[in-house]
Amino acid sequence: MIPFLDLKAQYHSIKDEINAAALGVLASGQYVLGDEVARLEQEFAAYCSVKHAIAVNTGTSALHLALLAAGVGPGDEVITVPFTFVATTSAICYTGARPVFVDVEPVTLTMDATKLEAAITPRTKAMVPVHLYGQMADMDAIKVIADRYGVPIIEDACQAHGAEYKGRRAGSIGVSGCFSFYPGKNLGGCGEGGVVVTSNNDHARTMRMLRDWGQEQRYHHVLKGFNYRMDGIQGAILRVKLRHLEAWTETRRARASRYTSRLAGLSHVKTPVEVAERRHVYHIYALRCRDRDGLQRALSTESIQWGLHYPIPVHLQKAHSDLGYKVGDFPRSEAAARSVLSLPIYPEMSTRQVEQVVSAVEQDAYVN
C-alpha cells in the first residue's frame, strides 16, 4: 500500500533529534511557550525574512489574530476565495466580519486578481489570498489593487512553507502571513500548531498579547485575549524539523517534477502548473481529472491512497449558507471541486512508489 502521507516514516528519519528535543522540554519544565518556542519564533522569522513570528496553537488561530491585529471586526468585510479549506472563512467569521468571495483563476486555482476590484466596498477591511497547495497567488496583481484602496493583505500561507514569489518568501509580502503546523503540513508538528509572521511592530505586539489572554505582563490584561499559546514540546520539535525543511522541500519538488514529466502526455488528467518566478512547494499534488471517480477506483485497486482538496467549495457549505451564495456563483471553484484529485507526495516517498502511482494513472487512461 502507498499511503497518501507517511508521518511515521518522517519521524523515524529524525527520531533521535525529535526524542532529544521533546525530552529536553520535559526536563526544563517549560511546557507552555518558553525558550524553545521563543527560539522557533526567531528562526522562523529569519526563514521568512520578516521581523517577527508569533507562535500559536493552530493555523486558524494565526489567521484569527492576524485579522484582529489588522482591525477587522463586526460589520466589516474580508475578501477571500471559496476554494480553500474552511478554516480561512471560519477565522473571518470569528471576528464578526463577513467573508466576501472572489473566484479563483483557472491555472493555479488561487485568487483571481482581475475580480478583486468589483468585490471591494467601503466595508472592505482586509484581503486574504490563499497560497493553495503550496503555490503563491499572484501577489503583484493583488497588491496593486490592495494599495490602491488602502486594504491590508493577510496571506493564508498555511500550505506554503518556503514557497516564493519573485524571490520573496510566503508571508513576507502582506502585512502578515499565517502558517499552520498541523502534522501533515510541509513543516508539521507532533500535534497542533501555527504561527503568524509580520514586519509590523504594532501588529506583532498586539498579536503577542491576544494569544496570551490579552496580557503584556502577568495579570495585567490590556485586551480581551485568547488562550492561543503554543506548547513547548511543539516548539522544540518544530525547531528540529525546520532545519530539515529546505531538503524536504527540494525532495518534494523532485517527486512533483517526476509526476509532471511522466503524466504530462495523458489526455484524461491535467498536471499542476508551476508558474514562472514562483517556487511551488507541493504541499498537495492535485490533478484535474476528466473522470475523477474512475481514477479513484483505479488507484484504490492498486492500494494507493488519494485525497480530495476540496470537494465542496466553502460558499456551498451548509455552515456558511447564511452568506447567501448559490451554485453557479463561482464556476471555476465549483469546477475545480468536481475535478481535483490529490496524489501521494511526501519527502520519504521513493521514486519506485512514484512510478507505481504513475503506472496506476496510466492504466486508468486505457480504461477511459
Short mmCIF file of C-alpha atoms in Angstrom, two decimals:
data_model
loop_
_atom_site.label_atom_id
_atom_site.label_comp_id
_atom_site.label_asym_id
_atom_site.label_seq_id
_atom_site.Cartn_x
_atom_site.Cartn_y
_atom_site.Cartn_z
CA MET A 1 0.00 0.00 0.00
CA ILE A 2 1.20 3.52 -0.76
CA PRO A 3 -0.13 5.91 1.88
CA PHE A 4 -1.21 9.42 0.98
CA LEU A 5 1.15 10.65 3.68
CA ASP A 6 3.60 8.74 5.89
CA LEU A 7 4.21 10.66 9.12
CA LYS A 8 5.81 7.67 10.81
CA ALA A 9 8.47 7.49 8.10
CA GLN A 10 9.38 11.13 8.71
CA TYR A 11 9.55 10.56 12.45
CA HIS A 12 11.86 7.57 12.08
CA SER A 13 14.15 9.53 9.72
CA ILE A 14 14.94 12.03 12.52
CA LYS A 15 13.84 10.02 15.54
CA ASP A 16 16.87 10.73 17.73
CA GLU A 17 16.68 14.50 17.15
CA ILE A 18 12.93 14.60 17.88
CA ASN A 19 13.18 12.49 21.01
CA ALA A 20 16.04 14.57 22.40
CA ALA A 21 14.15 17.81 21.74
CA ALA A 22 10.97 16.58 23.42
CA LEU A 23 12.83 15.17 26.41
CA GLY A 24 14.69 18.45 26.77
CA VAL A 25 11.40 20.31 27.22
CA LEU A 26 10.14 17.74 29.71
CA ALA A 27 13.30 18.22 31.72
CA SER A 28 13.06 22.01 31.52
CA GLY A 29 9.50 22.27 32.84
CA GLN A 30 8.73 24.96 30.22
CA TYR A 31 5.62 23.30 28.85
CA VAL A 32 3.79 26.38 27.52
CA LEU A 33 5.68 28.94 25.37
CA GLY A 34 9.19 29.10 26.96
CA ASP A 35 12.67 29.16 25.44
CA GLU A 36 12.08 26.61 22.67
CA VAL A 37 9.04 28.47 21.34
CA ALA A 38 10.92 31.78 21.53
CA ARG A 39 13.80 30.31 19.52
CA LEU A 40 11.39 28.84 16.98
CA GLU A 41 9.89 32.30 16.53
CA GLN A 42 13.32 33.82 15.86
CA GLU A 43 14.32 31.08 13.43
CA PHE A 44 11.03 31.01 11.52
CA ALA A 45 11.00 34.81 11.21
CA ALA A 46 14.51 34.63 9.71
CA TYR A 47 13.38 31.82 7.38
CA CYS A 48 10.56 34.04 6.08
CA SER A 49 12.73 37.20 6.00
CA VAL A 50 10.44 39.14 8.36
CA LYS A 51 10.96 40.85 11.73
CA HIS A 52 8.54 38.90 13.90
CA ALA A 53 6.97 35.47 14.26
CA ILE A 54 4.27 34.81 16.86
CA ALA A 55 3.75 31.12 17.57
CA VAL A 56 0.21 30.00 18.36
CA ASN A 57 -1.75 26.79 18.84
CA THR A 58 -3.23 26.38 15.33
CA GLY A 59 -3.16 27.90 11.86
CA THR A 60 -6.75 29.01 12.34
CA SER A 61 -5.74 30.95 15.45
CA ALA A 62 -2.95 32.52 13.39
CA LEU A 63 -5.49 33.78 10.85
CA HIS A 64 -7.84 34.99 13.58
CA LEU A 65 -5.13 37.01 15.34
CA ALA A 66 -3.80 38.48 12.09
CA LEU A 67 -7.30 39.70 11.19
CA LEU A 68 -7.84 41.20 14.64
CA ALA A 69 -4.48 42.95 14.55
CA ALA A 70 -5.48 44.46 11.19
CA GLY A 71 -8.55 45.93 12.92
CA VAL A 72 -11.14 43.58 11.41
CA GLY A 73 -14.35 43.35 13.44
CA PRO A 74 -18.15 43.16 13.33
CA GLY A 75 -19.69 44.89 10.31
CA ASP A 76 -16.52 44.66 8.22
CA GLU A 77 -15.99 42.63 5.04
CA VAL A 78 -12.95 40.49 4.23
CA ILE A 79 -12.31 39.28 0.68
CA THR A 80 -11.04 35.74 0.14
CA VAL A 81 -11.64 32.74 -2.14
CA PRO A 82 -14.21 29.94 -1.83
CA PHE A 83 -11.79 27.23 -3.00
CA THR A 84 -9.87 26.69 0.23
CA PHE A 85 -10.08 24.78 3.49
CA VAL A 86 -12.93 26.08 5.60
CA ALA A 87 -10.55 27.49 8.25
CA THR A 88 -9.87 30.56 6.10
CA THR A 89 -13.53 31.52 6.18
CA SER A 90 -14.07 30.43 9.79
CA ALA A 91 -11.30 32.74 11.00
CA ILE A 92 -13.00 35.68 9.27
CA CYS A 93 -16.33 34.75 10.88
CA TYR A 94 -14.68 34.57 14.34
CA THR A 95 -14.03 38.33 14.10
CA GLY A 96 -17.67 39.08 13.34
CA ALA A 97 -16.81 40.21 9.82
CA ARG A 98 -18.48 38.90 6.65
CA PRO A 99 -16.46 36.80 4.20
CA VAL A 100 -16.80 38.07 0.61
CA PHE A 101 -15.64 35.63 -2.04
CA VAL A 102 -14.00 36.14 -5.41
CA ASP A 103 -13.39 33.25 -7.77
CA VAL A 104 -10.02 31.65 -8.45
CA GLU A 105 -8.03 31.89 -11.65
CA PRO A 106 -8.05 28.71 -13.72
CA VAL A 107 -4.35 27.73 -13.78
CA THR A 108 -3.16 27.93 -10.16
CA LEU A 109 -6.63 27.95 -8.54
CA THR A 110 -5.53 30.91 -6.42
CA MET A 111 -7.27 34.32 -6.09
CA ASP A 112 -8.14 35.92 -9.44
CA ALA A 113 -6.89 39.48 -9.04
CA THR A 114 -8.97 40.66 -12.00
CA LYS A 115 -12.11 40.04 -9.94
CA LEU A 116 -10.92 41.80 -6.79
CA GLU A 117 -11.85 45.38 -7.55
CA ALA A 118 -15.52 44.55 -8.13
CA ALA A 119 -15.71 42.97 -4.67
CA ILE A 120 -14.37 45.99 -2.79
CA THR A 121 -16.87 48.11 -0.84
CA PRO A 122 -16.49 50.81 1.82
CA ARG A 123 -16.68 47.98 4.39
CA THR A 124 -13.74 46.01 3.00
CA LYS A 125 -11.18 45.78 5.79
CA ALA A 126 -8.74 43.10 4.53
CA MET A 127 -7.91 40.68 1.73
CA VAL A 128 -6.88 37.07 2.37
CA PRO A 129 -5.34 35.39 -0.70
CA VAL A 130 -4.71 31.68 -0.17
CA HIS A 131 -1.46 30.14 -1.40
CA LEU A 132 -3.24 26.96 -2.37
CA TYR A 133 -1.46 23.60 -2.45
CA GLY A 134 1.93 25.31 -1.90
CA GLN A 135 1.96 27.86 -4.76
CA MET A 136 1.60 31.55 -4.04
CA ALA A 137 -1.15 33.70 -5.52
CA ASP A 138 -0.28 36.48 -7.98
CA MET A 139 0.84 38.87 -5.27
CA ASP A 140 1.95 41.73 -7.55
CA ALA A 141 -1.50 42.00 -9.12
CA ILE A 142 -3.27 41.65 -5.76
CA LYS A 143 -1.00 44.20 -4.09
CA VAL A 144 -1.62 46.84 -6.77
CA ILE A 145 -5.34 46.74 -6.02
CA ALA A 146 -4.87 46.45 -2.25
CA ASP A 147 -2.61 49.52 -2.23
CA ARG A 148 -4.99 51.47 -4.45
CA TYR A 149 -7.78 51.06 -1.88
CA GLY A 150 -5.62 51.01 1.25
CA VAL A 151 -6.68 47.49 2.19
CA PRO A 152 -4.16 45.28 4.03
CA ILE A 153 -3.26 41.83 2.70
CA ILE A 154 -3.13 38.89 5.09
CA GLU A 155 -1.55 35.89 3.38
CA ASP A 156 -3.05 32.50 4.12
CA ALA A 157 0.21 30.57 3.76
CA CYS A 158 -0.96 27.56 5.79
CA GLN A 159 0.04 25.27 2.88
CA ALA A 160 3.04 27.23 1.66
CA HIS A 161 6.05 26.95 3.99
CA GLY A 162 9.03 28.07 1.93
CA ALA A 163 7.05 28.96 -1.20
CA GLU A 164 8.34 32.02 -3.05
CA TYR A 165 7.03 34.73 -5.37
CA LYS A 166 9.73 36.51 -7.37
CA GLY A 167 12.26 35.61 -4.71
CA ARG A 168 10.13 36.66 -1.73
CA ARG A 169 9.02 34.09 0.79
CA ALA A 170 5.36 33.36 1.52
CA GLY A 171 4.18 35.50 4.40
CA SER A 172 6.59 38.37 3.73
CA ILE A 173 4.57 40.39 1.19
CA GLY A 174 1.32 41.12 3.04
CA VAL A 175 1.08 42.92 6.38
CA SER A 176 1.15 39.43 7.87
CA GLY A 177 1.32 35.79 6.81
CA CYS A 178 -0.28 32.83 8.56
CA PHE A 179 1.05 29.27 8.67
CA SER A 180 -0.27 26.01 10.05
CA PHE A 181 1.96 23.43 11.70
CA TYR A 182 -0.68 20.68 11.56
CA PRO A 183 1.17 17.32 11.38
CA GLY A 184 0.55 16.77 7.67
CA LYS A 185 1.92 20.16 6.60
CA ASN A 186 5.34 20.55 4.94
CA LEU A 187 6.53 21.77 8.34
CA GLY A 188 4.28 19.90 10.74
CA GLY A 189 4.49 19.34 14.47
CA CYS A 190 3.52 16.33 16.54
CA GLY A 191 0.17 17.91 17.30
CA GLU A 192 -1.47 21.23 16.50
CA GLY A 193 0.42 24.48 15.95
CA GLY A 194 0.60 27.66 13.90
CA VAL A 195 2.42 30.95 13.53
CA VAL A 196 1.87 34.49 12.24
CA VAL A 197 4.78 36.35 10.65
CA THR A 198 4.92 40.12 10.20
CA SER A 199 7.34 43.03 9.99
CA ASN A 200 4.78 45.40 11.53
CA ASN A 201 5.85 46.11 15.12
CA ASP A 202 2.39 47.21 16.27
CA HIS A 203 0.67 44.15 14.84
CA ALA A 204 3.29 41.87 16.41
CA ARG A 205 2.79 43.44 19.85
CA THR A 206 -0.99 43.16 19.58
CA MET A 207 -0.86 39.52 18.49
CA ARG A 208 1.55 38.57 21.29
CA MET A 209 -0.93 39.97 23.79
CA LEU A 210 -4.01 38.47 22.13
CA ARG A 211 -2.57 34.93 22.10
CA ASP A 212 -1.93 35.09 25.87
CA TRP A 213 -5.18 36.34 27.38
CA GLY A 214 -4.51 39.92 26.29
CA GLN A 215 -1.75 40.43 28.83
CA GLU A 216 1.53 42.24 28.22
CA GLN A 217 2.76 41.38 31.69
CA ARG A 218 1.39 38.75 34.01
CA TYR A 219 -2.14 39.53 35.30
CA HIS A 220 -2.26 42.92 33.52
CA HIS A 221 -4.86 42.29 30.79
CA VAL A 222 -4.80 45.11 28.25
CA LEU A 223 -7.01 43.39 25.64
CA LYS A 224 -9.74 40.75 25.67
CA GLY A 225 -7.49 37.94 24.52
CA PHE A 226 -7.42 34.20 23.96
CA ASN A 227 -5.58 31.09 25.07
CA TYR A 228 -3.79 30.53 21.73
CA ARG A 229 -0.32 29.73 23.14
CA MET A 230 1.95 27.10 21.62
CA ASP A 231 3.24 24.38 23.93
CA GLY A 232 6.95 23.94 24.49
CA ILE A 233 7.27 20.44 23.04
CA GLN A 234 5.79 21.58 19.71
CA GLY A 235 8.23 24.47 19.63
CA ALA A 236 11.19 22.17 20.22
CA ILE A 237 10.07 19.60 17.63
CA LEU A 238 9.33 22.27 15.02
CA ARG A 239 12.83 23.73 15.54
CA VAL A 240 14.29 20.32 14.68
CA LYS A 241 12.08 19.96 11.61
CA LEU A 242 12.77 23.50 10.40
CA ARG A 243 16.43 22.53 9.99
CA HIS A 244 15.33 19.83 7.51
CA LEU A 245 12.63 21.82 5.71
CA GLU A 246 14.68 23.00 2.72
CA ALA A 247 15.98 19.50 1.97
CA TRP A 248 12.46 18.08 2.31
CA THR A 249 11.10 20.80 0.02
CA GLU A 250 13.61 20.00 -2.69
CA THR A 251 12.71 16.31 -2.47
CA ARG A 252 9.02 17.16 -2.75
CA ARG A 253 9.76 19.28 -5.80
CA ALA A 254 11.74 16.41 -7.35
CA ARG A 255 8.85 13.98 -6.77
CA ALA A 256 6.41 16.51 -8.25
CA SER A 257 8.65 17.06 -11.26
CA ARG A 258 8.74 13.32 -11.91
CA TYR A 259 4.94 13.10 -11.68
CA THR A 260 4.55 16.01 -14.09
CA SER A 261 7.02 14.72 -16.67
CA ARG A 262 5.55 11.20 -16.60
CA LEU A 263 1.86 12.23 -16.65
CA ALA A 264 2.01 15.28 -18.91
CA GLY A 265 1.09 13.37 -22.09
CA LEU A 266 -2.08 11.78 -20.74
CA SER A 267 -5.32 13.20 -22.06
CA HIS A 268 -7.55 12.23 -19.12
CA VAL A 269 -5.66 14.25 -16.49
CA LYS A 270 -4.08 17.72 -16.26
CA THR A 271 -1.00 18.12 -14.11
CA PRO A 272 -0.49 21.18 -11.87
CA VAL A 273 1.31 24.17 -13.39
CA GLU A 274 4.22 25.86 -11.62
CA VAL A 275 4.10 29.48 -12.75
CA ALA A 276 7.40 31.19 -13.69
CA GLU A 277 9.08 33.06 -10.82
CA ARG A 278 7.03 31.16 -8.22
CA ARG A 279 8.58 28.40 -6.15
CA HIS A 280 5.89 25.77 -5.66
CA VAL A 281 6.48 23.63 -2.54
CA TYR A 282 3.87 20.99 -3.44
CA HIS A 283 2.11 20.53 -0.15
CA ILE A 284 -0.51 18.93 -2.39
CA TYR A 285 -0.03 17.47 -5.89
CA ALA A 286 -3.52 17.85 -7.34
CA LEU A 287 -4.51 16.58 -10.77
CA ARG A 288 -7.54 17.82 -12.70
CA CYS A 289 -9.39 14.69 -13.86
CA ARG A 290 -11.86 14.03 -16.68
CA ASP A 291 -13.32 11.10 -14.72
CA ARG A 292 -12.35 11.51 -11.07
CA ASP A 293 -14.47 8.63 -9.81
CA GLY A 294 -12.78 6.29 -12.28
CA LEU A 295 -9.29 7.38 -11.24
CA GLN A 296 -10.21 6.99 -7.58
CA ARG A 297 -11.25 3.41 -8.27
CA ALA A 298 -8.09 2.71 -10.28
CA LEU A 299 -5.82 3.98 -7.51
CA SER A 300 -7.72 2.16 -4.80
CA THR A 301 -7.49 -1.10 -6.77
CA GLU A 302 -3.69 -0.69 -6.69
CA SER A 303 -3.77 0.10 -2.93
CA ILE A 304 -2.76 3.71 -3.48
CA GLN A 305 -4.30 6.29 -1.18
CA TRP A 306 -5.56 9.58 -2.66
CA GLY A 307 -7.10 12.80 -1.35
CA LEU A 308 -9.70 15.39 -2.37
CA HIS A 309 -8.75 19.00 -1.65
CA TYR A 310 -11.54 20.19 -1.66
CA PRO A 311 -14.75 18.50 -2.88
CA ILE A 312 -17.17 21.25 -1.77
CA PRO A 313 -16.21 24.94 -2.08
CA VAL A 314 -16.82 26.98 1.03
CA HIS A 315 -19.65 29.08 -0.47
CA LEU A 316 -21.70 25.88 -0.89
CA GLN A 317 -21.00 24.51 2.60
CA LYS A 318 -24.12 24.29 4.78
CA ALA A 319 -22.33 26.03 7.65
CA HIS A 320 -21.97 29.16 5.53
CA SER A 321 -25.36 29.13 3.82
CA ASP A 322 -26.17 32.33 5.73
CA LEU A 323 -23.83 34.20 3.37
CA GLY A 324 -26.43 33.75 0.62
CA TYR A 325 -24.27 32.29 -2.11
CA LYS A 326 -25.60 29.65 -4.52
CA VAL A 327 -24.47 27.13 -7.12
CA GLY A 328 -23.05 28.94 -10.15
CA ASP A 329 -21.72 31.99 -8.28
CA PHE A 330 -18.07 30.87 -8.59
CA PRO A 331 -17.89 28.49 -11.56
CA ARG A 332 -14.11 27.97 -11.56
CA SER A 333 -14.09 27.00 -7.89
CA GLU A 334 -17.04 24.68 -8.43
CA ALA A 335 -15.38 23.06 -11.47
CA ALA A 336 -12.18 22.53 -9.50
CA ALA A 337 -14.12 20.99 -6.62
CA ARG A 338 -15.60 18.46 -9.06
CA SER A 339 -12.34 17.52 -10.76
CA VAL A 340 -9.30 17.73 -8.47
CA LEU A 341 -7.69 14.61 -7.05
CA SER A 342 -4.53 14.63 -4.95
CA LEU A 343 -1.78 12.04 -5.40
CA PRO A 344 0.55 10.93 -2.59
CA ILE A 345 3.58 13.19 -2.17
CA TYR A 346 6.00 13.45 0.75
CA PRO A 347 9.78 13.60 1.12
CA GLU A 348 10.14 9.99 2.26
CA MET A 349 8.28 8.68 -0.80
CA SER A 350 10.59 6.64 -3.01
CA THR A 351 10.93 7.02 -6.78
CA ARG A 352 9.69 3.44 -7.07
CA GLN A 353 6.48 4.45 -5.27
CA VAL A 354 6.11 7.45 -7.59
CA GLU A 355 6.40 5.12 -10.58
CA GLN A 356 3.75 2.81 -9.08
CA VAL A 357 1.36 5.75 -8.82
CA VAL A 358 2.19 6.85 -12.38
CA SER A 359 1.54 3.31 -13.63
CA ALA A 360 -1.89 3.25 -11.97
CA VAL A 361 -2.82 6.61 -13.52
CA GLU A 362 -1.58 5.41 -16.93
CA GLN A 363 -3.63 2.22 -16.69
CA ASP A 364 -6.70 4.31 -15.93
CA ALA A 365 -6.08 6.15 -19.21
CA TYR A 366 -6.62 2.94 -21.17
CA VAL A 367 -9.91 2.30 -19.38
CA ASN A 368 -11.11 5.85 -20.05
#
